XYZ file of N, CA, C and O in Angstrom:
888
model
N -51.029 4.889 22.037
C -51.846 4.455 21.018
C -51.402 3.239 19.930
O -50.117 2.860 20.573
N -52.211 2.620 19.395
C -51.717 1.258 19.031
C -51.410 2.014 17.652
O -52.400 2.233 16.824
N -50.682 1.153 17.142
C -50.078 1.079 15.817
C -51.144 0.365 14.946
O -51.267 -0.518 15.409
N -51.127 1.001 13.721
C -52.118 -0.114 12.581
C -51.182 -1.490 12.368
O -49.982 -1.484 12.628
N -52.281 -2.590 12.438
C -51.927 -3.635 11.807
C -50.774 -4.311 11.046
O -49.596 -5.052 10.996
N -50.321 -3.382 10.114
C -49.868 -3.739 8.746
C -48.181 -2.911 9.264
O -47.416 -3.160 8.408
N -48.271 -2.116 10.076
C -46.656 -1.799 10.938
C -46.250 -2.408 11.676
O -46.536 -3.177 12.562
N -44.861 -2.932 11.452
C -44.013 -3.840 12.505
C -43.838 -2.853 13.813
O -43.801 -1.732 13.791
N -43.989 -3.483 15.053
C -43.956 -3.161 16.444
C -42.656 -2.637 16.572
O -42.683 -1.536 17.020
N -41.513 -2.895 15.506
C -40.072 -2.163 16.002
C -39.301 -2.298 14.452
O -38.819 -2.642 13.809
N -39.993 -1.099 13.736
C -39.607 -0.771 12.265
C -37.787 -0.437 12.386
O -37.605 -0.843 11.246
N -37.385 0.109 13.521
C -35.667 0.174 13.502
C -35.275 -0.655 14.500
O -34.763 -0.288 15.322
N -35.040 -2.084 14.036
C -34.768 -3.056 15.063
C -33.400 -2.565 15.123
O -32.407 -2.529 14.248
N -32.602 -2.814 16.543
C -31.302 -2.568 16.566
C -30.136 -3.836 16.642
O -30.785 -4.861 16.433
N -29.412 -4.426 15.767
C -28.542 -5.057 15.857
C -28.423 -5.675 16.714
O -27.795 -5.308 17.933
N -28.298 -7.126 16.818
C -27.909 -8.101 17.833
C -26.019 -7.817 18.390
O -26.280 -8.035 19.487
N -25.665 -7.829 17.028
C -24.365 -7.694 17.605
C -23.928 -6.945 16.690
O -23.240 -6.856 15.550
N -23.917 -5.250 17.214
C -23.283 -4.413 16.520
C -21.735 -4.140 16.331
O -20.871 -4.788 17.349
N -21.234 -3.551 14.944
C -20.162 -3.567 15.130
C -19.289 -2.649 16.060
O -19.821 -1.686 16.579
N -18.270 -3.254 16.220
C -16.925 -2.155 16.939
C -15.715 -1.540 16.679
O -15.352 -2.158 15.668
N -15.478 -0.441 16.483
C -14.219 0.290 16.155
C -12.894 -0.177 16.856
O -12.253 -0.218 16.133
N -13.451 -0.923 18.147
C -11.737 -1.777 18.849
C -11.442 -2.857 17.857
O -12.134 -3.499 17.478
N -10.011 -3.300 18.033
C -9.873 -3.987 17.021
C -9.881 -5.664 17.149
O -10.087 -5.590 18.423
N -10.442 -6.355 16.524
C -10.410 -7.526 17.303
C -9.278 -8.362 17.699
O -7.772 -7.686 17.419
N -9.062 -9.310 18.679
C -7.645 -9.860 19.363
C -7.105 -10.297 18.059
O -5.544 -10.561 18.155
N -7.468 -11.181 17.014
C -6.885 -11.360 16.035
C -5.966 -10.058 15.123
O -4.924 -10.695 14.479
N -6.528 -9.354 15.184
C -5.480 -8.318 14.500
C -4.398 -7.376 15.092
O -3.301 -7.039 14.889
N -4.259 -7.820 16.466
C -3.043 -7.602 17.542
C -2.091 -8.165 17.186
O -1.661 -9.468 17.121
N -0.844 -7.752 16.687
C 0.524 -8.279 16.373
C 1.059 -8.936 17.738
O 1.990 -7.991 18.231
N 0.819 -10.124 18.010
C 1.505 -9.994 19.311
C 3.232 -10.682 19.066
O 3.819 -10.466 20.427
N 3.721 -10.622 17.962
C 5.415 -10.456 17.947
C 5.947 -9.388 18.030
O 7.121 -9.370 16.965
N 5.169 -7.861 17.830
C 5.230 -6.844 17.050
C 6.881 -6.074 17.866
O 7.922 -6.073 17.203
N 6.955 -6.948 18.928
C 8.507 -6.447 19.936
C 9.268 -7.135 19.375
O 10.474 -6.667 18.991
N 9.155 -8.074 18.973
C 10.596 -9.328 18.497
C 10.523 -8.972 16.839
O 11.887 -8.398 16.220
N 9.773 -8.445 16.136
C 9.940 -8.259 14.816
C 10.539 -6.615 14.665
O 11.174 -6.760 13.736
N 10.188 -5.770 15.475
C 10.476 -4.259 15.528
C 11.728 -4.463 15.606
O 12.505 -3.560 15.093
N 12.421 -5.196 16.805
C 13.698 -5.145 16.917
C 14.482 -5.515 15.751
O 15.714 -5.182 15.788
N 13.845 -6.438 14.906
C 14.880 -7.121 14.228
C 14.833 -6.035 13.400
O 16.098 -5.932 12.508
N 13.883 -5.430 12.682
C 14.115 -4.533 11.617
C 14.539 -3.371 12.554
O 15.242 -2.909 11.457
N 14.723 -2.755 13.382
C 15.245 -1.754 13.839
C 17.262 -2.191 14.128
O 18.066 -1.040 13.404
N 17.796 -3.033 13.113
C 18.589 -3.356 13.409
C 19.271 -3.483 12.527
O 20.800 -3.243 12.287
N 18.413 -2.906 10.997
C 18.854 -2.738 9.959
C 19.764 -1.260 10.133
O 19.309 -0.211 10.825
N 20.917 -0.752 9.110
C 21.656 0.003 9.194
C 21.360 1.256 9.229
O 20.953 2.542 9.939
N 20.041 1.583 8.373
C 19.163 3.042 8.258
C 17.921 3.361 9.318
O 17.936 4.400 9.551
N 18.018 2.242 9.978
C 17.049 2.094 10.909
C 17.575 2.223 12.254
O 16.574 2.595 13.537
N 18.789 2.289 12.383
C 19.144 2.787 13.685
C 19.343 4.155 13.975
O 19.777 4.153 14.986
N 19.113 4.673 13.175
C 19.435 6.429 13.256
C 17.915 7.125 13.119
O 17.147 6.379 12.104
N 17.868 8.111 14.009
C 16.282 8.542 13.666
C 15.859 9.178 12.155
O 16.952 9.899 11.727
N 14.861 9.139 11.576
C 14.918 9.254 10.218
C 14.706 11.114 9.867
O 14.833 11.492 8.876
N 14.481 11.676 10.936
C 14.566 12.958 10.622
C 15.790 13.905 11.482
O 16.205 14.882 10.990
N 16.243 13.124 12.779
C 17.497 14.203 13.040
C 19.013 13.118 13.225
O 19.714 13.807 13.353
N 18.823 11.994 12.950
C 19.685 10.977 12.797
C 20.327 10.836 14.011
O 21.267 10.125 14.379
N 19.288 11.023 15.264
C 20.133 10.533 16.733
C 20.262 9.342 16.267
O 19.463 8.456 15.919
N 20.810 8.089 17.555
C 21.067 7.062 17.101
C 19.658 6.432 18.382
O 19.049 6.755 19.323
N 19.857 4.781 17.991
C 19.031 4.187 18.461
C 17.654 4.819 18.459
O 17.167 4.839 20.040
N 16.675 4.921 17.770
C 15.784 5.459 18.159
C 14.662 4.264 18.654
O 14.544 3.079 18.380
N 13.308 5.113 19.157
C 12.721 4.206 20.302
C 11.483 4.439 19.875
O 10.415 3.496 20.191
N 11.007 5.504 18.618
C 9.728 5.316 18.439
C 9.283 5.114 16.966
O 10.610 5.450 16.182
N 7.882 5.235 16.365
C 8.068 4.935 14.813
C 7.053 5.899 14.620
O 6.116 6.062 15.327
N 6.600 6.244 13.152
C 5.592 7.155 12.517
C 4.846 5.917 11.815
O 5.445 5.147 11.078
N 3.971 5.080 12.684
C 3.479 3.774 11.465
C 2.630 4.049 10.683
O 2.224 3.259 9.551
N 2.440 5.349 10.311
C 1.989 5.856 8.973
C 3.060 5.945 7.754
O 2.697 5.761 6.789
N 4.006 6.295 8.036
C 4.926 6.315 7.326
C 6.069 5.341 7.519
O 6.848 4.752 6.380
N 5.971 4.476 8.536
C 6.825 3.208 8.480
C 8.208 3.867 8.760
O 9.370 3.066 8.333
N 8.497 5.161 8.976
C 9.703 4.741 9.653
C 10.143 4.857 11.243
O 9.304 5.259 11.998
N 11.350 5.218 11.319
C 11.900 5.100 12.870
C 12.560 6.454 13.203
O 13.114 7.237 12.805
N 11.902 7.119 14.749
C 12.503 8.206 15.179
C 12.901 8.692 16.658
O 12.459 7.111 17.121
N 13.485 9.114 16.761
C 13.728 9.578 18.308
C 12.765 10.207 19.281
O 11.541 10.616 18.672
N 12.650 9.946 20.411
C 11.859 10.776 21.453
C 11.323 11.916 21.238
O 10.307 12.100 21.303
N 12.727 12.456 20.902
C 12.076 14.087 20.472
C 11.668 14.840 19.385
O 10.320 15.334 19.436
N 11.909 13.695 18.352
C 11.134 14.056 17.161
C 9.504 13.591 17.080
O 8.975 14.072 16.462
N 9.310 12.244 18.235
C 7.882 11.880 18.043
C 7.301 12.873 19.021
O 5.859 13.131 18.276
N 7.695 13.654 19.672
C 6.934 14.971 20.266
C 6.796 15.913 19.167
O 5.777 16.427 18.678
N 7.690 15.938 18.012
C 7.258 17.078 16.453
C 6.292 16.180 16.085
O 5.173 16.654 15.272
N 5.942 15.286 15.979
C 5.013 14.443 14.928
C 3.719 14.159 15.287
O 3.036 14.709 15.160
N 3.685 14.615 16.909
C 2.552 14.536 17.641
C 1.814 16.003 17.151
O 0.677 16.427 17.037
N 2.835 16.833 16.665
C 2.282 18.295 16.889
C 1.643 18.432 15.399
O 0.450 19.474 15.418
N 2.246 17.661 14.388
C 1.652 17.648 13.114
C -0.008 17.558 13.091
O -0.193 17.320 12.022
N -0.606 16.589 13.974
C -1.614 16.149 13.913
C -1.242 14.351 13.646
O -0.848 13.731 12.513
N -2.536 13.941 14.131
C -2.780 12.355 13.878
C -3.343 12.235 12.328
O -3.259 10.798 11.914
N -3.746 13.195 11.471
C -4.073 13.342 9.971
C -2.887 12.846 9.524
O -3.367 12.667 7.935
N -1.947 13.396 9.687
C -0.492 13.100 9.102
C 0.427 12.228 9.348
O 0.674 11.688 8.701
N 0.441 12.279 10.707
C 1.521 10.982 11.098
C 0.629 10.474 12.560
O 0.187 11.579 13.324
N 0.879 9.427 12.683
C 0.827 8.890 14.151
C 2.192 7.852 14.866
O 2.607 7.012 13.945
N 2.644 8.455 15.918
C 3.921 7.868 16.653
C 3.224 6.918 17.428
O 2.600 6.767 18.073
N 4.236 5.605 17.590
C 4.151 4.836 18.171
C 5.293 4.114 19.003
O 6.537 4.709 18.367
N 5.476 3.830 20.366
C 6.725 3.415 20.839
C 7.077 1.890 20.599
O 6.197 0.773 20.042
N 8.349 1.472 19.870
C 8.405 0.438 19.615
C 8.146 -0.791 20.451
O 7.586 -1.755 19.813
N 8.393 -0.652 21.810
C 8.286 -1.728 22.257
C 7.511 -1.460 23.700
O 7.098 -2.618 24.866
N 6.756 -0.205 24.212
C 5.807 0.003 24.940
C 4.146 -0.335 24.251
O 3.480 -0.445 25.003
N 4.113 0.108 23.174
C 2.756 0.197 22.750
C 2.223 -0.792 22.324
O 3.201 -1.742 21.478
N 0.930 -1.237 21.845
C 0.426 -2.225 20.961
C 0.238 -2.181 19.957
O 0.202 -0.825 19.443
N 0.622 -3.277 18.702
C 0.825 -2.784 17.265
C -0.289 -3.548 16.594
O -0.481 -5.099 17.172
N -1.013 -2.866 16.029
C -1.681 -3.917 14.916
C -1.071 -4.256 13.782
O 0.008 -4.061 13.546
N -1.427 -5.618 13.160
C -0.824 -6.426 12.150
C -0.809 -5.535 10.778
O 0.347 -5.519 10.231
N -1.482 -4.711 10.481
C -1.485 -3.691 9.532
C -0.507 -2.811 10.125
O 0.066 -2.330 8.850
N -0.398 -2.134 11.102
C 0.859 -0.925 11.513
C 2.218 -1.585 11.312
O 3.162 -1.432 10.527
N 2.279 -2.727 12.069
C 3.753 -3.668 11.493
C 3.829 -3.883 10.188
O 5.142 -3.660 9.848
N 2.994 -4.222 9.554
C 2.805 -4.664 8.218
C 4.023 -3.637 7.162
O 4.432 -3.698 6.564
N 3.540 -2.273 7.884
C 3.758 -1.142 7.202
C 4.951 -0.456 7.448
O 6.505 -0.288 6.987
N 5.760 -1.089 8.898
C 7.003 -0.863 9.190
C 7.827 -2.200 8.495
O 9.108 -2.120 8.689
N 7.421 -3.121 7.952
C 8.035 -4.578 7.541
C 8.211 -3.804 5.820
O 9.517 -4.312 5.719
N 7.414 -3.184 5.426
C 7.856 -3.496 3.892
C 8.220 -1.720 3.843
O 8.360 -1.423 2.837
N 8.151 -0.795 5.005
C 8.409 0.504 4.596
C 10.399 0.657 5.041
O 10.951 -0.241 4.465
N 10.228 1.777 6.457
C 11.774 1.649 6.888
C 12.136 3.150 6.562
O 11.474 3.592 5.363
N 13.066 3.084 7.149
C 13.975 4.717 6.918
C 14.693 4.743 5.317
O 14.741 5.750 4.724
N 15.148 4.076 4.666
C 15.562 3.561 3.800
C 14.740 3.807 2.731
O 14.941 4.338 1.764
N 13.825 2.712 2.281
C 12.500 2.912 1.696
C 12.089 4.193 1.375
O 11.893 4.926 0.703
N 11.658 5.077 2.440
C 11.346 6.449 2.382
C 12.037 7.259 2.060
O 11.526 8.293 1.016
N 13.129 7.466 2.400
C 14.401 8.379 1.922
C 14.478 8.055 0.613
O 14.544 9.016 -0.274
N 14.496 6.984 0.105
C 14.858 6.905 -1.704
C 13.593 7.308 -2.316
O 13.797 8.018 -3.446
N 12.194 7.126 -1.761
C 10.943 7.772 -2.639
C 10.805 8.998 -2.714
O 10.827 9.960 -3.618
N 11.279 9.338 -1.253
C 10.576 11.200 -1.567
C 12.403 12.005 -2.000
O 11.764 12.639 -2.839
N 12.958 11.434 -1.726
C 14.308 12.105 -2.915
C 13.862 11.977 -4.164
O 14.185 12.541 -4.952
N 13.898 10.577 -4.914
C 13.331 10.402 -5.826
C 11.876 11.401 -6.653
O 11.797 11.248 -7.525
N 10.978 11.557 -5.755
C 9.941 12.683 -6.103
C 10.188 14.177 -5.563
O 9.735 14.748 -5.655
N 11.756 14.817 -5.957
C 11.730 15.625 -5.689
C 11.984 16.350 -4.407
O 12.211 17.723 -4.115
N 11.954 15.326 -2.967
C 12.026 16.628 -1.878
C 13.825 16.029 -1.424
O 14.258 15.190 -1.110
N 13.928 17.439 -1.335
C 15.483 17.750 -1.056
C 15.625 17.423 0.656
O 14.687 17.590 1.555
N 17.106 17.059 1.126
C 16.939 16.904 2.235
C 16.697 18.008 3.651
O 17.091 19.272 2.796
N 16.262 18.099 4.659
C 16.529 19.137 5.613
C 15.337 20.063 5.471
O 15.579 21.173 6.091
N 14.152 20.184 4.950
C 13.517 20.439 4.768
C 12.614 20.542 6.304
O 13.091 20.090 6.835
N 11.541 21.581 6.491
C 10.831 21.953 7.779
C 10.207 20.424 8.230
O 9.747 20.088 6.654
N 9.954 20.179 9.186
C 9.419 18.985 9.434
C 7.837 18.743 8.739
O 7.403 17.664 7.758
N 7.217 19.758 9.071
C 5.548 20.041 8.690
C 5.798 19.846 7.262
O 4.811 19.646 6.213
N 6.549 20.660 6.283
C 6.662 20.384 4.608
C 6.984 18.821 4.583
O 6.942 18.524 3.446
N 8.020 18.391 5.192
C 8.687 17.107 4.713
C 7.651 16.171 4.892
O 7.420 15.441 4.453
N 6.439 16.117 5.969
C 5.153 15.083 6.084
C 4.008 15.519 5.288
O 3.124 14.781 5.721
N 3.759 16.784 4.798
C 2.787 16.981 4.010
C 2.934 17.165 2.937
O 1.781 17.820 2.278
N 3.925 17.241 2.074
C 4.365 17.869 0.725
C 3.563 17.150 0.266
O 3.227 15.381 0.644
N 3.532 16.910 -1.228
C 2.915 16.087 -2.175
C 3.507 14.788 -2.437
O 3.320 13.628 -2.337
N 4.962 14.980 -2.170
C 6.069 13.316 -2.197
C 5.594 12.633 -1.002
O 5.401 11.535 -1.422
N 5.633 13.088 0.276
C 4.768 12.390 1.655
C 3.663 11.841 1.309
O 3.498 10.691 1.327
N 2.839 12.354 0.821
C 1.319 11.919 0.178
C 1.538 10.664 -0.669
O 0.490 10.040 -0.257
N 1.979 11.213 -1.436
C 2.322 9.938 -2.881
C 2.842 8.853 -1.948
O 2.407 7.771 -2.126
N 3.913 8.709 -1.114
C 4.568 7.479 -0.331
C 3.612 7.067 0.827
O 3.728 5.791 0.624
N 2.512 7.920 1.494
C 1.667 7.047 2.216
C 0.779 6.715 1.300
O 0.555 4.982 1.953
N 0.725 6.699 0.371
C -0.368 5.594 -0.869
C 0.396 4.501 -0.776
O -0.698 3.625 -1.254
N 1.295 5.277 -1.449
C 2.702 3.877 -2.266
C 2.390 2.820 -1.013
O 2.737 1.288 -1.526
N 2.729 3.044 0.056
C 3.013 1.795 1.273
C 1.685 1.256 1.767
O 1.889 0.417 2.007
N 0.652 2.255 1.412
C -0.439 1.753 1.931
C -0.994 0.732 0.859
O -1.974 -0.319 1.120
N -0.871 0.291 -0.756
C -0.988 -0.006 -1.683
C -0.278 -1.174 -1.379
O -0.412 -2.798 -1.553
N 1.191 -1.079 -0.777
C 2.049 -2.587 -0.825
C 1.139 -3.201 0.797
O 1.351 -4.653 0.024
N 1.033 -2.748 1.612
C 0.171 -3.115 2.804
C -0.501 -3.903 2.367
O -1.250 -5.109 2.452
N -1.785 -3.319 1.119
C -2.945 -4.018 1.399
C -2.647 -5.273 0.513
O -3.123 -6.059 0.355
N -1.879 -5.295 -0.449
C -1.372 -6.136 -1.541
C -0.823 -7.303 -0.567
O -1.002 -8.547 -0.877
N 0.009 -7.092 0.631
C 0.760 -8.193 1.117
C -0.432 -8.942 2.316
O -0.602 -9.924 2.324
N -1.147 -8.475 2.708
C -2.837 -8.777 3.781
C -3.233 -9.434 2.834
O -3.822 -10.764 3.143
N -3.773 -9.163 1.841
C -4.349 -9.783 0.492
C -3.635 -11.219 0.507
O -4.942 -11.909 0.332
N -2.659 -11.216 -0.033
C -1.903 -12.726 -0.151
C -1.900 -13.390 1.412
O -2.408 -14.662 0.893
N -1.746 -12.652 2.336
C -2.062 -13.712 3.313
C -3.094 -13.920 3.708
O -3.561 -15.053 4.437
N -4.493 -13.631 3.763
C -5.804 -13.812 3.716
C -5.810 -14.820 2.646
O -7.293 -14.835 2.593
N -5.304 -14.779 1.320
C -6.193 -15.579 0.310
C -6.075 -16.937 0.615
O -6.357 -17.585 -0.555
N -5.336 -17.504 1.173
C -5.752 -19.147 1.367
C -7.388 -19.259 1.914
O -7.789 -20.013 3.007
N -8.342 -19.362 1.023
C -9.876 -19.640 1.722
C -10.537 -18.503 2.083
O -11.647 -18.943 2.023
N -10.037 -17.460 2.567
C -10.647 -16.972 3.223
C -11.168 -15.334 2.389
O -10.618 -15.072 1.240
N -11.908 -14.256 2.685
C -11.960 -13.335 2.087
C -10.931 -12.306 1.918
O -10.223 -12.754 3.012
N -10.851 -11.724 1.039
C -9.668 -10.911 1.256
C -9.903 -9.772 1.843
O -11.004 -9.287 2.583
N -8.464 -9.269 2.123
C -8.459 -7.642 2.789
C -9.272 -6.953 2.345
O -10.301 -6.045 3.535
N -9.432 -6.434 1.503
C -10.498 -5.073 0.968
C -11.372 -5.856 0.793
O -12.357 -4.871 1.249
N -12.247 -6.934 0.623
C -13.728 -7.408 0.942
C -14.091 -7.146 2.099
O -15.198 -6.888 2.400
N -13.377 -7.816 3.208
C -13.373 -7.778 4.412
C -13.555 -6.438 4.927
O -14.647 -6.107 5.942
N -12.942 -5.557 4.862
C -12.927 -4.461 5.069
C -14.660 -3.291 4.835
O -14.831 -2.797 5.265
N -14.806 -3.866 3.008
C -16.216 -3.338 2.837
C -16.995 -3.921 3.856
O -17.965 -3.305 3.817
N -17.314 -5.381 3.922
C -18.417 -5.859 4.678
C -18.106 -5.348 6.002
O -19.669 -5.038 6.388
N -17.044 -5.033 6.819
C -17.811 -3.974 8.020
C -17.986 -2.888 7.567
O -18.323 -2.484 8.517
N -17.465 -2.299 6.727
C -17.944 -0.773 6.369
C -19.365 -0.605 6.039
O -20.135 0.220 6.955
N -19.820 -1.656 5.643
C -21.228 -1.389 5.033
C -22.253 -1.954 6.153
O -23.493 -1.765 6.337
N -21.743 -2.579 7.368
C -22.307 -2.584 8.717
C -22.914 -0.944 9.443
O -23.566 -0.812 10.229
N -21.856 -0.395 9.352
C -22.157 0.898 9.763
C -23.096 2.470 8.532
O -23.952 3.005 8.956
N -23.005 1.433 7.782
C -24.408 2.459 6.921
C -25.471 2.375 7.164
O -26.261 0.804 7.317
N -26.545 3.487 7.399
C -28.019 2.778 7.805
C -28.668 2.001 6.659
O -28.717 2.815 5.285
N -29.667 1.509 6.606
C -30.415 1.181 6.024
C -32.082 1.336 5.856
O -32.280 1.121 7.200
N -32.858 1.423 4.875
C -34.219 1.858 5.488
C -34.604 0.790 5.676
O -34.426 -0.312 5.352
N -35.602 0.159 6.699
C -36.175 -0.928 7.387
C -37.321 -1.297 5.805
O -38.067 0.079 5.554
N -37.798 -2.399 6.039
C -38.796 -2.648 5.072
C -40.152 -2.895 5.502
O -40.303 -3.453 6.596
N -40.904 -1.694 5.420
C -41.775 -1.424 5.531
C -43.137 -2.194 4.894
O -43.081 -1.988 3.776
N -44.061 -3.641 5.418
C -45.182 -3.838 4.271
C -46.353 -3.023 3.790
O -46.075 -2.223 4.565
N -46.349 -2.799 2.852
C -47.503 -2.212 2.176
C -48.892 -2.324 2.917
O -49.262 -3.582 3.406
N -49.538 -1.289 3.038
C -50.866 -1.398 3.625
C -51.854 -2.035 2.998
O -51.871 -2.174 2.011
N -53.081 -2.724 3.647
C -54.011 -3.282 2.959
C -54.815 -2.360 2.186
O -55.154 -1.370 1.924
N -55.054 -2.897 0.589
C -55.833 -2.131 -0.209
C -57.708 -2.219 0.142
O -58.039 -2.949 0.108
N -58.172 -0.821 -0.026
C -59.396 -0.913 0.751
C -60.152 -0.749 -0.738
O -59.723 -0.597 -1.740
N -61.562 -1.715 -0.723
C -61.995 -1.342 -2.033
C -62.461 -0.229 -2.212
O -62.733 0.258 -1.716
N -62.433 0.284 -3.786
C -62.736 1.091 -4.382
C -61.587 1.898 -4.518
O -61.058 2.985 -4.926
N -60.208 1.499 -3.847
C -58.822 2.630 -4.220
C -58.065 1.523 -4.709
O -58.014 0.238 -5.118
N -57.140 1.919 -5.422
C -56.117 1.520 -6.437
C -54.744 1.015 -5.177
O -54.977 1.993 -4.268
N -53.972 0.693 -5.645
C -52.738 0.271 -5.220
C -51.903 1.695 -4.658
O -51.234 1.921 -3.611
N -51.657 2.702 -5.897
C -51.245 3.995 -5.604
C -52.211 4.522 -4.720
O -51.332 5.494 -3.947
N -53.300 4.916 -4.731
C -53.961 5.903 -3.708
C -53.813 4.940 -2.379
O -53.411 5.385 -1.608
N -53.562 3.827 -1.781
C -53.404 3.509 -0.314
C -51.991 3.958 0.520
O -52.127 3.711 0.747
N -50.879 4.038 -1.252
C -49.746 4.171 -0.630
C -49.540 5.689 -0.639
O -48.269 6.529 -0.597
N -50.646 6.787 -0.855
C -50.501 8.120 -0.878
C -50.426 8.738 -2.111
O -49.992 9.931 -2.173
N -50.714 8.129 -3.068
C -50.558 8.990 -4.230
C -52.376 9.788 -4.906
O -52.847 8.607 -3.801
N -51.776 10.226 -6.154
C -52.826 10.609 -6.635
C -54.021 10.191 -6.734
O -53.951 8.864 -7.414
N -55.506 9.874 -6.272
C -56.747 9.193 -6.620
C -56.642 9.094 -7.951
O -56.456 9.874 -8.994
N -56.782 7.562 -8.494
C -57.068 7.563 -9.978
C -58.436 8.404 -10.503
O -59.472 7.667 -10.217
N -58.445 8.882 -11.596
C -59.999 9.564 -12.114
C -60.248 9.074 -13.582
O -58.987 8.925 -14.545
N -60.958 8.633 -13.625
C -61.207 7.705 -15.267
C -61.042 8.738 -15.785
O -61.560 10.191 -15.766
N -60.902 8.507 -17.435
C -60.433 9.310 -18.503
C -62.228 9.992 -18.695
O -61.920 11.038 -19.186
N -63.186 9.672 -18.576
C -64.402 9.462 -19.123
C -65.478 9.461 -17.804
O -65.031 8.100 -17.451
N -66.299 9.908 -17.627
C -67.760 9.685 -16.839
C -68.761 10.166 -17.175
O -69.246 11.300 -17.926
N -69.922 9.273 -17.460
C -71.182 9.707 -18.017
C -71.936 10.324 -17.367
O -71.785 10.339 -15.971
N -72.650 11.078 -17.705
C -73.022 12.381 -16.871
C -74.535 11.877 -16.539
O -75.394 11.366 -17.478
N -74.669 11.950 -14.965
C -76.467 11.574 -14.700
C -77.502 12.249 -15.482
O -77.072 14.026 -15.630
N -78.725 11.925 -14.695
C -79.696 12.633 -15.379
C -80.056 14.088 -14.161
O -79.541 14.030 -13.341
N -80.767 15.059 -14.519
C -80.972 16.225 -13.402
C -80.855 15.624 -11.997
O -81.746 14.792 -11.788
N -80.507 16.140 -10.833
C -80.159 15.879 -10.010
C -80.128 14.646 -9.162
O -80.486 14.631 -8.354
N -79.335 13.893 -10.144
C -79.331 12.194 -9.741
C -77.582 12.329 -9.472
O -76.574 13.442 -9.978
N -76.892 11.400 -8.534
C -75.947 11.336 -7.874
C -75.542 10.314 -8.381
O -75.990 9.140 -8.397
N -74.166 10.172 -8.785
C -73.482 8.866 -9.708
C -72.022 8.808 -9.140
O -71.368 9.517 -9.549
N -71.605 7.728 -8.229
C -70.392 7.388 -7.795
C -69.850 6.393 -8.613
O -69.931 5.577 -8.467
N -68.434 7.063 -9.008
C -67.451 6.453 -9.574
C -66.054 6.131 -8.928
O -65.205 6.506 -8.839
N -65.982 4.781 -8.456
C -64.615 4.723 -7.861
C -64.931 5.562 -6.581
O -65.618 5.348 -5.374
N -63.916 6.583 -5.949
C -64.198 7.698 -4.882
C -64.214 9.013 -5.461
O -64.268 10.089 -4.900
N -64.772 9.317 -6.630
C -65.409 10.219 -7.434
C -66.716 10.430 -7.239
O -67.722 9.438 -8.088
N -67.623 11.078 -6.864
C -68.853 11.595 -6.901
C -69.214 12.735 -7.935
O -68.815 13.911 -8.113
N -70.247 12.528 -8.851
C -70.506 13.461 -9.863
C -72.349 13.610 -9.657
O -72.898 12.812 -9.696
N -72.372 15.044 -9.353
C -73.915 15.424 -9.598
C -74.111 16.539 -10.426
O -73.588 17.533 -10.817
N -75.136 16.179 -11.304
C -75.829 17.150 -12.384
C -76.560 18.072 -11.831
O -77.656 17.574 -11.350
N -76.387 19.394 -11.956
C -77.557 20.473 -11.523
C -78.051 20.845 -12.822
O -77.698 20.656 -13.962
N -79.376 21.636 -12.582
C -80.088 22.563 -13.614
C -79.159 23.440 -14.080
O -78.429 24.114 -13.147
């Protein structure tokens, strides 16, 4: 079947360059191994944040803390919506995750949690899901946002604005369809499916005659 002339042939065109969820190459921290090695050399970061084992080789990128291999498995059991573990030297790190490690660290996390009433030695699930832990993650995100915003501030769009631009590409948008032509005797509202316009007063014809007003016919009978 042929579409009416006033309808576009493709009312829902696909974007020529659809956004992708994969990080762009520029978002990868190419110097992650060197930066993490230096960060882990700090006294508090040389011990696992959860069990105090020496030389942790994993980290929770959401909390910015360093953990051992055994505790990284326990983190996985909590779910990625709570914590996300990465190998310090075998995994690829994004700039955002690396910035969390720079602005976080074991000492900063421990001080924040203690200041917000979390006692030492609580079970792992409580430690990372309590109100203090949720508040710390939000606090760390604000620090990261501010740092990335400052780094992107040299004439480029800010980090938050850039993320909003990318997110807007995923929002469905209604296609623009031109209005159909208006036939003689029809109002614009009628052409778009609205109720026909009815005149306020119609002069009655003589007996047996028909008078047509717009789209309304009036017949007078005996």
